[in-house]
mmCIF file of C-alpha atoms and ligand atoms in Angstrom:
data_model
loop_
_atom_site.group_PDB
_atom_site.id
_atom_site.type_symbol
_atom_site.label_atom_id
_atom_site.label_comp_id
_atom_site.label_asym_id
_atom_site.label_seq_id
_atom_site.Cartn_x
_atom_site.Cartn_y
_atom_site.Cartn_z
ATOM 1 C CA UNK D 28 -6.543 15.200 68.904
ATOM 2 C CA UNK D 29 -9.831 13.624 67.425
ATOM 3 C CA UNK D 30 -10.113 16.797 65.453
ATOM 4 C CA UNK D 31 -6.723 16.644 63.946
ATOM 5 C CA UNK D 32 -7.377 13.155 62.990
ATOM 6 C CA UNK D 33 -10.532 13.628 61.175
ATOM 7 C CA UNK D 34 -9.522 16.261 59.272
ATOM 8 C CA UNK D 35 -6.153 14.302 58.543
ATOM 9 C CA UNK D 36 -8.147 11.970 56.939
ATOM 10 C CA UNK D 37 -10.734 14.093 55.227
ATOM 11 C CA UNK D 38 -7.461 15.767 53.988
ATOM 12 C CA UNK D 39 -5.873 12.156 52.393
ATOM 13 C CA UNK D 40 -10.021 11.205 51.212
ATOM 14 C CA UNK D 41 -9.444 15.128 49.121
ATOM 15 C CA UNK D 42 -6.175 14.846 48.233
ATOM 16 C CA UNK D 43 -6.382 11.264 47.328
ATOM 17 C CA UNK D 44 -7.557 11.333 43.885
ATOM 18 C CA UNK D 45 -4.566 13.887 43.074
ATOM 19 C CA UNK D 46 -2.110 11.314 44.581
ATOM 20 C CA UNK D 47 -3.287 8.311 43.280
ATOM 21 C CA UNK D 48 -4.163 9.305 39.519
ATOM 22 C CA UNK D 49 -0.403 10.173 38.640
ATOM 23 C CA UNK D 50 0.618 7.140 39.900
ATOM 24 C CA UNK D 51 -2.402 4.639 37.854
ATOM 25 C CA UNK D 52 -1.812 6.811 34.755
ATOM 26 C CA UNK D 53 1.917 5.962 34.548
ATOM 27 C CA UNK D 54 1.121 2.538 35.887
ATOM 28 C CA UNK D 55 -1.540 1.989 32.961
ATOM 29 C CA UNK D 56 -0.710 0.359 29.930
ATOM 30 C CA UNK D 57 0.462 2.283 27.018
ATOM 31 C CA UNK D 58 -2.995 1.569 24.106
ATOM 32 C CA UNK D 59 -1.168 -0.732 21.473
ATOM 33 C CA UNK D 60 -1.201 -0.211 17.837
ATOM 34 C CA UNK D 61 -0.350 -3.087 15.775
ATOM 35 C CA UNK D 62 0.390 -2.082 12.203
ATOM 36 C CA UNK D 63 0.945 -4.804 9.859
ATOM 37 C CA UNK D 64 2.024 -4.724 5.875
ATOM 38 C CA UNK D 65 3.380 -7.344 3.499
ATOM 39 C CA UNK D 66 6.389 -5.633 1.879
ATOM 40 C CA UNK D 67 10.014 -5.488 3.655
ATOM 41 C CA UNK D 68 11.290 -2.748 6.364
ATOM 42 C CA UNK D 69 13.938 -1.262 3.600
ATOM 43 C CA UNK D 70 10.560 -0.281 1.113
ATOM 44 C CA UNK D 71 9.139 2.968 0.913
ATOM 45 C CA UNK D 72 6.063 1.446 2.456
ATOM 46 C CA UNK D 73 8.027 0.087 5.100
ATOM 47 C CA UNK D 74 10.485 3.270 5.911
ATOM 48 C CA UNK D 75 6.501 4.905 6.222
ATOM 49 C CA UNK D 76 4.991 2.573 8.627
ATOM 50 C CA UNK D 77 8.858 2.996 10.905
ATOM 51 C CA UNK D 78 8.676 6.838 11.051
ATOM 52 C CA UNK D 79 4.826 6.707 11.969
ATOM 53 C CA UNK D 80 5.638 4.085 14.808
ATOM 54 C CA UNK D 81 8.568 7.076 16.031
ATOM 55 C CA UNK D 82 6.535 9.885 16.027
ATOM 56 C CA UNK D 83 3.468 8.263 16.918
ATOM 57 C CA UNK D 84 5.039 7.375 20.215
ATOM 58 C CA UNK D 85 6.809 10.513 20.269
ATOM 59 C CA UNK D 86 4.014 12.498 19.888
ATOM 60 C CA UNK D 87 1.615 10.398 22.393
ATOM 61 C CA UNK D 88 4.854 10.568 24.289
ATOM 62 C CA UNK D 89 4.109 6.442 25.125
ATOM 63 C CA UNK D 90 0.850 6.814 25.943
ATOM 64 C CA UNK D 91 0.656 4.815 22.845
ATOM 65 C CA UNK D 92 2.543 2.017 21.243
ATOM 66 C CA UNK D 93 3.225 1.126 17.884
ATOM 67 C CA UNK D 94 4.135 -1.825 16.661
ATOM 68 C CA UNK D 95 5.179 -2.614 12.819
ATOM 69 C CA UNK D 96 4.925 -5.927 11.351
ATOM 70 C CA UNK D 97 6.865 -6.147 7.998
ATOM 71 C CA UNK D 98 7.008 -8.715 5.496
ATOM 72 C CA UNK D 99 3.387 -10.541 6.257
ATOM 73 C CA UNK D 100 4.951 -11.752 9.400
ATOM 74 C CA UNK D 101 1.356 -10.829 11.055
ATOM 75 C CA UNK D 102 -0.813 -11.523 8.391
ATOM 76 C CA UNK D 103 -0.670 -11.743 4.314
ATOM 77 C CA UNK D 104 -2.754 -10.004 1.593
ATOM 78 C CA UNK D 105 -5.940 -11.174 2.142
ATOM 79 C CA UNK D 106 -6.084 -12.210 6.026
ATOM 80 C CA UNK D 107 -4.763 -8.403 6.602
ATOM 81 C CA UNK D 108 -7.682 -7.058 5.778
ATOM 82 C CA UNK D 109 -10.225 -9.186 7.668
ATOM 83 C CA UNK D 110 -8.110 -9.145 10.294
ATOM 84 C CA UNK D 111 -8.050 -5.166 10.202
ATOM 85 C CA UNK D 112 -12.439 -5.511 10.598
ATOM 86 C CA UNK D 113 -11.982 -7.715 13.185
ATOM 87 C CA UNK D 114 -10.252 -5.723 15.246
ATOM 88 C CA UNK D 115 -7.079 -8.206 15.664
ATOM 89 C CA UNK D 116 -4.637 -5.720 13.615
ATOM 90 C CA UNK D 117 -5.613 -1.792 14.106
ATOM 91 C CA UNK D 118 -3.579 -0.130 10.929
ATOM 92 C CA UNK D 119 -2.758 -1.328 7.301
ATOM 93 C CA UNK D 120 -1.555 -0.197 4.177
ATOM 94 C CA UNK D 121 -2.815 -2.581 1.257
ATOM 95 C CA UNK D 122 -2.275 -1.448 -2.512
ATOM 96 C CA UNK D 123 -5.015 0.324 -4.339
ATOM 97 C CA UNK D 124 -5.371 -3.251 -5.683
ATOM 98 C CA UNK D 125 -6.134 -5.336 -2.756
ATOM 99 C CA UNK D 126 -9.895 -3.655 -1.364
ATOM 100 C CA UNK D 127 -11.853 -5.652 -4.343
ATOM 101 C CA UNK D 128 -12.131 -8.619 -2.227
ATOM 102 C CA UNK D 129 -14.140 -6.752 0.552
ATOM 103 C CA UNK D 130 -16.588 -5.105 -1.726
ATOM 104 C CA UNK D 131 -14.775 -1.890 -2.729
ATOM 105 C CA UNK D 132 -13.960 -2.101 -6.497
ATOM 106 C CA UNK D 133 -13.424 2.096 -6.886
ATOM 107 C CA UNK D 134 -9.564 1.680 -5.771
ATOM 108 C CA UNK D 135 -8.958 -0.323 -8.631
ATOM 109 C CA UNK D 136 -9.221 2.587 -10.896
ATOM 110 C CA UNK D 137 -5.760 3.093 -10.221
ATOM 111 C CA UNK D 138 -4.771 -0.124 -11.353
ATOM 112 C CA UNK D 139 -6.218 1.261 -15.369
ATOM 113 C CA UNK D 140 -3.162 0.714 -17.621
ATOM 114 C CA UNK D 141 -0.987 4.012 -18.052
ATOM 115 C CA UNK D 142 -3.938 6.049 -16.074
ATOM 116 C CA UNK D 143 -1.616 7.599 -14.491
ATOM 117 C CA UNK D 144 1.619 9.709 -16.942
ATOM 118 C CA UNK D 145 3.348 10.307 -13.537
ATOM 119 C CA UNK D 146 3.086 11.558 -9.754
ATOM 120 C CA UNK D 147 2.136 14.859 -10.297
ATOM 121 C CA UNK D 148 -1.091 13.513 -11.851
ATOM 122 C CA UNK D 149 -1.523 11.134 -9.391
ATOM 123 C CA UNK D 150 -1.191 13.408 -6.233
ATOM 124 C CA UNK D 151 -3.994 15.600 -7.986
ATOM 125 C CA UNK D 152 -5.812 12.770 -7.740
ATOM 126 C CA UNK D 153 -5.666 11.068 -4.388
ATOM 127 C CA UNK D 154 -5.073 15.089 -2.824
ATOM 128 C CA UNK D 155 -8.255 16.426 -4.555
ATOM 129 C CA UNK D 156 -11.578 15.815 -4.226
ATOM 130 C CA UNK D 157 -12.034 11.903 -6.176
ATOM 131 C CA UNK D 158 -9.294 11.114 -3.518
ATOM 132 C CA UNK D 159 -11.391 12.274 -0.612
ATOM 133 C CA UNK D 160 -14.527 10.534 -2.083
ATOM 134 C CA UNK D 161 -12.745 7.571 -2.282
ATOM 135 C CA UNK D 162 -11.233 7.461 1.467
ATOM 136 C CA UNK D 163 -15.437 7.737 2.356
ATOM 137 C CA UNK D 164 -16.047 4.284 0.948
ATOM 138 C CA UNK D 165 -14.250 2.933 3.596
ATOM 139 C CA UNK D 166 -16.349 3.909 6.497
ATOM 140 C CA UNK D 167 -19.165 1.605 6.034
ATOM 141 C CA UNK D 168 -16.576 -1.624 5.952
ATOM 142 C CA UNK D 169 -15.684 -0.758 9.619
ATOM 143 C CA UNK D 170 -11.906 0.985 8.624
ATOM 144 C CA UNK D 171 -11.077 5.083 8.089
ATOM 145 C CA UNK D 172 -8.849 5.928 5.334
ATOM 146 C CA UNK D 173 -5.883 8.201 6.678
ATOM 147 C CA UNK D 174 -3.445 8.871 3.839
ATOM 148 C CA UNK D 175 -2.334 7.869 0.306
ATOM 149 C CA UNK D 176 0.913 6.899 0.637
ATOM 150 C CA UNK D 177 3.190 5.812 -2.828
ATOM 151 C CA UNK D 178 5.430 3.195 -4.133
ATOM 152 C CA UNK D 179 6.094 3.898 -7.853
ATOM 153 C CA UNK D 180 5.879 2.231 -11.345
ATOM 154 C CA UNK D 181 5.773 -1.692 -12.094
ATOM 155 C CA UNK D 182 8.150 -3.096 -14.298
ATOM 156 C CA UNK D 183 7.285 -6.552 -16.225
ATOM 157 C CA UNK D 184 9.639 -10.044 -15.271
ATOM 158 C CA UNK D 185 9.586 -13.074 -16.774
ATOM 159 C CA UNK D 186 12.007 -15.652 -18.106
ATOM 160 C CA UNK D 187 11.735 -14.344 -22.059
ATOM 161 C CA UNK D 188 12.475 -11.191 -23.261
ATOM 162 C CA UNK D 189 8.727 -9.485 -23.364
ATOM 163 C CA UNK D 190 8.563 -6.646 -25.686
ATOM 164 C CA UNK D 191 5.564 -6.371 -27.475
ATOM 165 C CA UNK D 192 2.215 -7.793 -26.855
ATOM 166 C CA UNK D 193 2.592 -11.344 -28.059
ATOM 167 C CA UNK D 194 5.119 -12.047 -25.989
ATOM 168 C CA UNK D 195 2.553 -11.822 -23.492
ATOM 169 C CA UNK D 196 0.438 -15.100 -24.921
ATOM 170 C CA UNK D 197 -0.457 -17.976 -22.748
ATOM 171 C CA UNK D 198 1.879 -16.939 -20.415
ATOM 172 C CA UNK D 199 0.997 -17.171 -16.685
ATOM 173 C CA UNK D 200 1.649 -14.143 -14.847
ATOM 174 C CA UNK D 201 1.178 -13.429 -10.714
ATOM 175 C CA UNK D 202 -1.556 -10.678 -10.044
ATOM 176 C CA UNK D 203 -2.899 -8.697 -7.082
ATOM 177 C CA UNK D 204 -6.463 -9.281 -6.245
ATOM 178 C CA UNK D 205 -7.649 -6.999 -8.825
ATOM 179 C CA UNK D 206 -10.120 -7.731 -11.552
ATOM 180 C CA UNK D 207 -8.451 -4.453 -13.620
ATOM 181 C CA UNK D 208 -4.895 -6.379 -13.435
ATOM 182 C CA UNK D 209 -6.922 -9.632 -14.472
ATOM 183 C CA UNK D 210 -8.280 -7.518 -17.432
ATOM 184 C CA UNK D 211 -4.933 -6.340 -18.479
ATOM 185 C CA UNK D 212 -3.683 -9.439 -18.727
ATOM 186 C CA UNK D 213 -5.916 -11.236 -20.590
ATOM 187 C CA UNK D 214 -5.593 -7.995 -23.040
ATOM 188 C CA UNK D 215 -2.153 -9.744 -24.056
ATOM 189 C CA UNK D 216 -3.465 -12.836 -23.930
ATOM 190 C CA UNK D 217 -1.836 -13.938 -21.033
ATOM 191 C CA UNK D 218 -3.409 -16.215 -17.995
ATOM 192 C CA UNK D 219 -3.272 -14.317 -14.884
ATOM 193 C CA UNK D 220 -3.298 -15.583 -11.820
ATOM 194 C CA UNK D 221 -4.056 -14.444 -8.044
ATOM 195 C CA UNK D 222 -1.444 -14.842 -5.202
ATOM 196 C CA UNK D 223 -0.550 -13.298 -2.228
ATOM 197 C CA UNK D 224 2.389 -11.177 -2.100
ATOM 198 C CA UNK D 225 4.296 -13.138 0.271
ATOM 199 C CA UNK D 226 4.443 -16.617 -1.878
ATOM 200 C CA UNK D 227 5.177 -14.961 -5.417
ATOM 201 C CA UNK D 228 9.255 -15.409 -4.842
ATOM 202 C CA UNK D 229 8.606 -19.185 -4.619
ATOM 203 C CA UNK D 230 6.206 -19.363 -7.118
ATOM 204 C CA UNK D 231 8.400 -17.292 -9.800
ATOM 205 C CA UNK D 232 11.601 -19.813 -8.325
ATOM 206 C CA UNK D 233 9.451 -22.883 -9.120
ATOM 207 C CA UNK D 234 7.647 -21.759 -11.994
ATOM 208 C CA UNK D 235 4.228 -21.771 -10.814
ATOM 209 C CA UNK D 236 3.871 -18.635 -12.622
ATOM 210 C CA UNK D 237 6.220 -17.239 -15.550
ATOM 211 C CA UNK D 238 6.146 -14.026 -14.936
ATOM 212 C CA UNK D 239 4.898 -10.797 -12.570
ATOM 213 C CA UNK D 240 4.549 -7.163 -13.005
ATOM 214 C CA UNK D 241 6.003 -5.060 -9.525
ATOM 215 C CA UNK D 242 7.999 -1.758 -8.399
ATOM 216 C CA UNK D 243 11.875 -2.322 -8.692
ATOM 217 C CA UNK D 244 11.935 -1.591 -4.393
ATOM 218 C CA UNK D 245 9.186 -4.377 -4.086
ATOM 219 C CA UNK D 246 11.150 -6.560 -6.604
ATOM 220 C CA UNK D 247 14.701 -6.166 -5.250
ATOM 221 C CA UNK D 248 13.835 -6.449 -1.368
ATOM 222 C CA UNK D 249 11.592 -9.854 -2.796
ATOM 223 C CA UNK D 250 15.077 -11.006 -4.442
ATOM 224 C CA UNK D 251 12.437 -11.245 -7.548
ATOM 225 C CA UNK D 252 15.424 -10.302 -9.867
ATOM 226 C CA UNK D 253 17.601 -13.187 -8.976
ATOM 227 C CA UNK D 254 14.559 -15.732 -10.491
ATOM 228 C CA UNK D 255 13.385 -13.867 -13.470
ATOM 229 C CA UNK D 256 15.812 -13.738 -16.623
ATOM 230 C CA UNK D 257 14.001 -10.560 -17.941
ATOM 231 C CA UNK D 258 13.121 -7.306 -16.885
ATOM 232 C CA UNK D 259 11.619 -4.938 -18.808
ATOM 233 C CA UNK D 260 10.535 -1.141 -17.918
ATOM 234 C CA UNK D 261 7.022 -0.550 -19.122
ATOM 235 C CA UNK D 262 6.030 1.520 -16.514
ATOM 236 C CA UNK D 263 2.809 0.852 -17.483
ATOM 237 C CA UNK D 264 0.819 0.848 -14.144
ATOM 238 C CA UNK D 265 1.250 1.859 -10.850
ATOM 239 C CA UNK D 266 1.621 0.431 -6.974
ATOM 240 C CA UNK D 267 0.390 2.861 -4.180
ATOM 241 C CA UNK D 268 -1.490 2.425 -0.760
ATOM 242 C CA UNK D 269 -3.976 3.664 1.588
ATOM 243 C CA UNK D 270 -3.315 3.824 4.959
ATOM 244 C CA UNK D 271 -6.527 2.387 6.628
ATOM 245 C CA UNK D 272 -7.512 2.456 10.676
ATOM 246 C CA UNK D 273 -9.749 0.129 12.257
ATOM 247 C CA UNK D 274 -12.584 2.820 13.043
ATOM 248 C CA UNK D 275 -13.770 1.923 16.286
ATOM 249 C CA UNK D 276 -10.458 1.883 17.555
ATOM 250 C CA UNK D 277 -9.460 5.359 15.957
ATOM 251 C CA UNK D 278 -13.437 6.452 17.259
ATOM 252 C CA UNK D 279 -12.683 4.838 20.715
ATOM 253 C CA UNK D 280 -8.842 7.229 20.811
ATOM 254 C CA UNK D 281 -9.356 10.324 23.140
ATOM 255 C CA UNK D 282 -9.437 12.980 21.166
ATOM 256 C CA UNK D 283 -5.886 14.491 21.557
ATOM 257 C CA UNK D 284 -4.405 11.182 21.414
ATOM 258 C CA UNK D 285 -6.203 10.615 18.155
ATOM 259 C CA UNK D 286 -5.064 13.894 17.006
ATOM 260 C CA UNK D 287 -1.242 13.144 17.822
ATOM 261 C CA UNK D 288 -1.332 10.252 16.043
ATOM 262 C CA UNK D 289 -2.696 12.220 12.826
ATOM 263 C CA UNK D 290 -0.375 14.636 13.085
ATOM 264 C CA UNK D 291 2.476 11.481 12.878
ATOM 265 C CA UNK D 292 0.191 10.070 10.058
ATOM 266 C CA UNK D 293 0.562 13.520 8.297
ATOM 267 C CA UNK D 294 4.530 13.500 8.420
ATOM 268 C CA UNK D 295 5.261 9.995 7.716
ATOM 269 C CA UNK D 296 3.131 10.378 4.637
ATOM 270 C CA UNK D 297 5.091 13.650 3.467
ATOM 271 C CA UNK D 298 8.241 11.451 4.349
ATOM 272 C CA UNK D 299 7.129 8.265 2.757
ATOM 273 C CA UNK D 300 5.991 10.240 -0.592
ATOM 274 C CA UNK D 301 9.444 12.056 -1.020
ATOM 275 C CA UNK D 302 11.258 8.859 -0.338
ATOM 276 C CA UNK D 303 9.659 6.532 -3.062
ATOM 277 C CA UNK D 304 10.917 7.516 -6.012
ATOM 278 C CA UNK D 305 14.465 7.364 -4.888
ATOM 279 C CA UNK D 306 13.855 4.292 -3.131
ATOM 280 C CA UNK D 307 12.919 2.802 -6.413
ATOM 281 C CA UNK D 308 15.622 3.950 -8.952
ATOM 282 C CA UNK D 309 18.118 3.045 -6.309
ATOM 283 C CA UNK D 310 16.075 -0.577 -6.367
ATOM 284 C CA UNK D 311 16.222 -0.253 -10.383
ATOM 285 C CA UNK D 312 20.206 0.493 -9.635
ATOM 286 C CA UNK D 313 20.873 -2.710 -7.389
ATOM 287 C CA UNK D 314 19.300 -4.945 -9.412
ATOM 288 C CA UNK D 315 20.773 -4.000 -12.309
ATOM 289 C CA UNK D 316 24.382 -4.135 -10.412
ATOM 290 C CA UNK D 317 23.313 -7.551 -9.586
ATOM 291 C CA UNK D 318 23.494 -8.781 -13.441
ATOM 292 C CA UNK D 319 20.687 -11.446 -12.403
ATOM 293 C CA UNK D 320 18.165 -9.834 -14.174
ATOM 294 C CA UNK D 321 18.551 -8.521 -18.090
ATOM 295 C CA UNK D 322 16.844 -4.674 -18.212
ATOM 296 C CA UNK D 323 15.080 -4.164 -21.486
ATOM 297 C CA UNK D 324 14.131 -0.366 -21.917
ATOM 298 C CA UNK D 325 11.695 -0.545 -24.884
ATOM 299 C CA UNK D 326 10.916 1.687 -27.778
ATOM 300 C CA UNK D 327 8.533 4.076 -28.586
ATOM 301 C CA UNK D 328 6.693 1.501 -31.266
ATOM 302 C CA UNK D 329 6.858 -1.185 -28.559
ATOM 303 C CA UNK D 330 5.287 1.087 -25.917
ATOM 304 C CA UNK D 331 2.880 2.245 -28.368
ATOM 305 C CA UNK D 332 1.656 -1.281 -29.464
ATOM 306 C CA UNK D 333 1.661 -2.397 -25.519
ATOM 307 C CA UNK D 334 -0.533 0.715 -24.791
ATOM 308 C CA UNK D 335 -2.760 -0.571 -27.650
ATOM 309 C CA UNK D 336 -3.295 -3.591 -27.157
ATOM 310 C CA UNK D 337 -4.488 -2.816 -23.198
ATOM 311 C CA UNK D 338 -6.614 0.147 -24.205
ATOM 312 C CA UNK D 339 -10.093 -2.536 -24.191
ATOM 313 C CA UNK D 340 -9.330 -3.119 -20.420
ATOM 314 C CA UNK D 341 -11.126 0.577 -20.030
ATOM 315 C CA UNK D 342 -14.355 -0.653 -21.475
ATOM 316 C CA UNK D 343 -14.001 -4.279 -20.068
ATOM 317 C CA UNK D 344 -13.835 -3.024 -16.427
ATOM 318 C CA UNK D 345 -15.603 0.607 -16.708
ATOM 319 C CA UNK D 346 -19.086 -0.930 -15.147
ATOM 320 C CA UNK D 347 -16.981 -2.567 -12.557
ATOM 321 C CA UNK D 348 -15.394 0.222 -11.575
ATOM 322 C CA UNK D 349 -17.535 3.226 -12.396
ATOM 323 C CA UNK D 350 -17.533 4.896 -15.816
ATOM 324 C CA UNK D 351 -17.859 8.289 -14.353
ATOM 325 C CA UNK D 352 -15.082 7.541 -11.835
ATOM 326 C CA UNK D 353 -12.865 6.453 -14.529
ATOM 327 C CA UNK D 354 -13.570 9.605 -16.712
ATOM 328 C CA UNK D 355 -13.032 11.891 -13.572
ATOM 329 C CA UNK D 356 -10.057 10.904 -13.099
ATOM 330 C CA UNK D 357 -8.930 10.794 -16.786
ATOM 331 C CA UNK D 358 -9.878 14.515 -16.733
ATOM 332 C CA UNK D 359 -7.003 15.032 -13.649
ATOM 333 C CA UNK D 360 -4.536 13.239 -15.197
ATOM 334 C CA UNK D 361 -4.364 13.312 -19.211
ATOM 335 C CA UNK D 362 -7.050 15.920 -19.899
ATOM 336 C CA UNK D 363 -9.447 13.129 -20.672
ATOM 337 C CA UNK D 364 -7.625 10.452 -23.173
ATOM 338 C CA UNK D 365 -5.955 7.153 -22.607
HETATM 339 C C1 LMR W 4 1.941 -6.689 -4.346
HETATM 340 O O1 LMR W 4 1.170 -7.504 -3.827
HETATM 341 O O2 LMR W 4 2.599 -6.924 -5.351
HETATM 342 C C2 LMR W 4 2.094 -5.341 -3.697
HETATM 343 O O3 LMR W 4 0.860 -4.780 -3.472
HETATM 344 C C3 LMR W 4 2.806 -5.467 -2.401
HETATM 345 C C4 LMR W 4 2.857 -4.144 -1.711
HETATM 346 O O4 LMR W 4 2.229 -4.002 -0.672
HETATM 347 O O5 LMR W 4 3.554 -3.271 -2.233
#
C-alpha cells in the first residue's frame, strides 16, 4: 500500500511537468506587438501594417498579438519614434523623411527632387545593396530595419494654381522633418515649414500654411483636397517607409517566433508594394470625382523649368547626406544624371 503510494506520487512529481506546462503555456499571455503609424487604415501603409497584424498572429498562431494603431492615435511623427527607442511602441513605419531628427540623415536621399524616374528604379535601390547598407544604420539607434515598404509620388496643393517655379515664392508650404524637403523649397523660394502629419489638415483649413506636397492616398484619406483649391501633378518626389522593430524586443523573440513574424513581414511587404500604386490613382480618381480640388497636369516646359530650378538642392544637401551616397544611387536609378 505504502509502495503504491510512493510511487503514485513519484509518478505525478515525473509526469508533472508534462501536465502542467500545456496548461501555463495556453494560460500565458500572448507577447504584444503594438504597431503604430500616422496615416489612415484605407492607405497602402495602412492595408500593410493590417495584413502583417493577420498573418503575424496567424503564423505565431496567437502566441503573439498585434495591434495596429492608425492615424497617430498612439503617437504622431516625432513622439513615434522616441517612443519606438523607448520601448513603449515595438514596430513603426515612418517615411524615408522622418529619421533626420534622431541622427540618421542617409534616408533623406530619397527625398532628392526627381531621384527617383519611377519604382523600378527605386526597388533597385532599397532591394540592392545601398538599401541593405542603409537598413544597418539603424542598429546602433536601438531599432532593426525589416522592409521598405511604398506609397507613391507627391503631388503639389495650394490655393493658386502653381505651375512654374515662381509660383512657388514666399509661399509657406508644410514639410516632413527633412532638411532635403527644406532645401527644395527654398529652391522656389518658398518658406517651408515643419509639422507633424496629423495637424497639416487644420493647418491647410486655417491657413497656417498655403500649401503641401503629399501622395493622392495620403491626401484623399487626410480630406487635404477639400481645403486646397489646386492640385497639381509634379510627381516630383517620392513618399516611402521603412518598417523599423524595436531591437531588443525583436533580439528578446524566440527564435521561431521571430522567424514567423518575418515571414508575415515578408508577405505584407510583397502585398503592400503591389497595392500602392493602385491605391493611389484610385486616390488621384476620388479626388478628382470630388471637384474640390482643380488637377493641373503640367507641360513639358513647366516640368523642365521646375526640375531646374531644384537641381541646387543636390549640392546644398550632398555633405548632409553623403556625396557618395547620393551618386550611388544616381548610378541605380538614371545612370548617373539628375
Ligand atoms: C507625411 O508626413 O506627409 C507622410 O510621411 C505621412 C506618411 O506616413 O505617409
Amino acid at each position: 500500500m505504502q509502495k503504491w503510494i510512493i510511487a503514485a506520487a513519484a509518478a505525478v512529481i515525473v509526469a508533472a511537468p508534462v501536465i502542467v506546462s500545456p496548461s501555463i503555456a495556453s494560460a500565458q499571455a500572448p507577447i504584444v506587438l503594438k504597431f503604430s503609424h500616422v496615416v489612415a487604415p484605407n492607405t497602402p501603409k495602412g492595408k500593410g501594417a493590417e495584413k502583417f497584424k493577420e498573418l503575424g498572429e496567424k503564423y505565431t498562431a496567437g502566441k503573439v498579438k498585434i495591434e495596429v494603431y492608425h492615424n497617430s492615435s498612439l503617437y504622431k511623427d516625432k513622439e513615434e519614434l522616441e517612443a519606438l527607442q523607448l520601448g513603449a511602441v515595438q514596430m513603426l513605419a515612418p517615411s524615408n523623411s522622418k529619421f533626420g531628427p534622431i541622427g540618421i540623415k542617409e534616408f533623406e536621399v530619397f527625398d532628392l527632387p526627381y531621384i527617383l524616374p519611377n519604382k523600378d528604379a527605386l526597388r533597385k535601390v532599397t532591394d540592392g545593396a545601398i538599401g541593405k547598407r542603409l537598413l544597418t544604420l539603424l542598429e546602433p539607434k536601438g531599432m532593426v530595419g525589416l522592409a521598405y515598404w511604398d506609397n507613391g509620388f507627391k503631388q503639389m496643393t495650394a490655393n493658386k494654381p502653381l505651375n512654374m517655379p515662381a509660383d512657388y515664392k514666399g509661399m509657406k508650404f508644410r514639410i516632413q522633418s527633412s532638411k532635403v524637403l527644406e532645401a527644395q523649397f527654398r529652391s522656389l523660394g518658398a518658406i517651408p515649414q515643419v509639422m507633424a502629419f496629423s495637424e497639416v489638415y487644420q493647418a491647410l483649413q486655417t491657413g497656417v500654411v498655403d500649401g503641401q506636397e503629399n501622395t493622392p492616398s495620403n491626401m484623399y484619406t487626410q480630406k487635404m483636397h477639400e481645403v486646397q483649391k489646386f492640385t497639381t501633378l509634379t510627381n516630383h518626389g517620392y513618399i516611402g517607409y521603412v518598417v523599423v522593430v524595436n531591437k531588443k524586443f525583436w533580439d528578446g523573440l524566440p527564435a521561431d517566433v521571430r522567424g514567423q513574424l518575418e515571414k508575415a513581414m515578408n508577405e505584407a511587404t510583397v502585398y503592400s508594394n503591389t497595392i500602392s500604386e493602385t491605391e493611389n490613382s484610385e486616390a488621384l480618381e476620388d479626388i478628382k470625382k470630388s471637384g474640390k480640388t482643380q488637377i493641373i497636369t503640367p507641360t513639358a516646359e513647366q516640368n523642365a523649368a521646375m526640375r531646374k530650378a531644384m537641381e541646387p538642392v543636390y549640392a546644398d544637401v550632398g555633405a548632409r547626406v553623403g556625396k557618395k551616397l547620393i551618386e550611388d544611387v544616381l548610378k541605380e536609378t538614371t545612370g548617373g544624371t539628375h
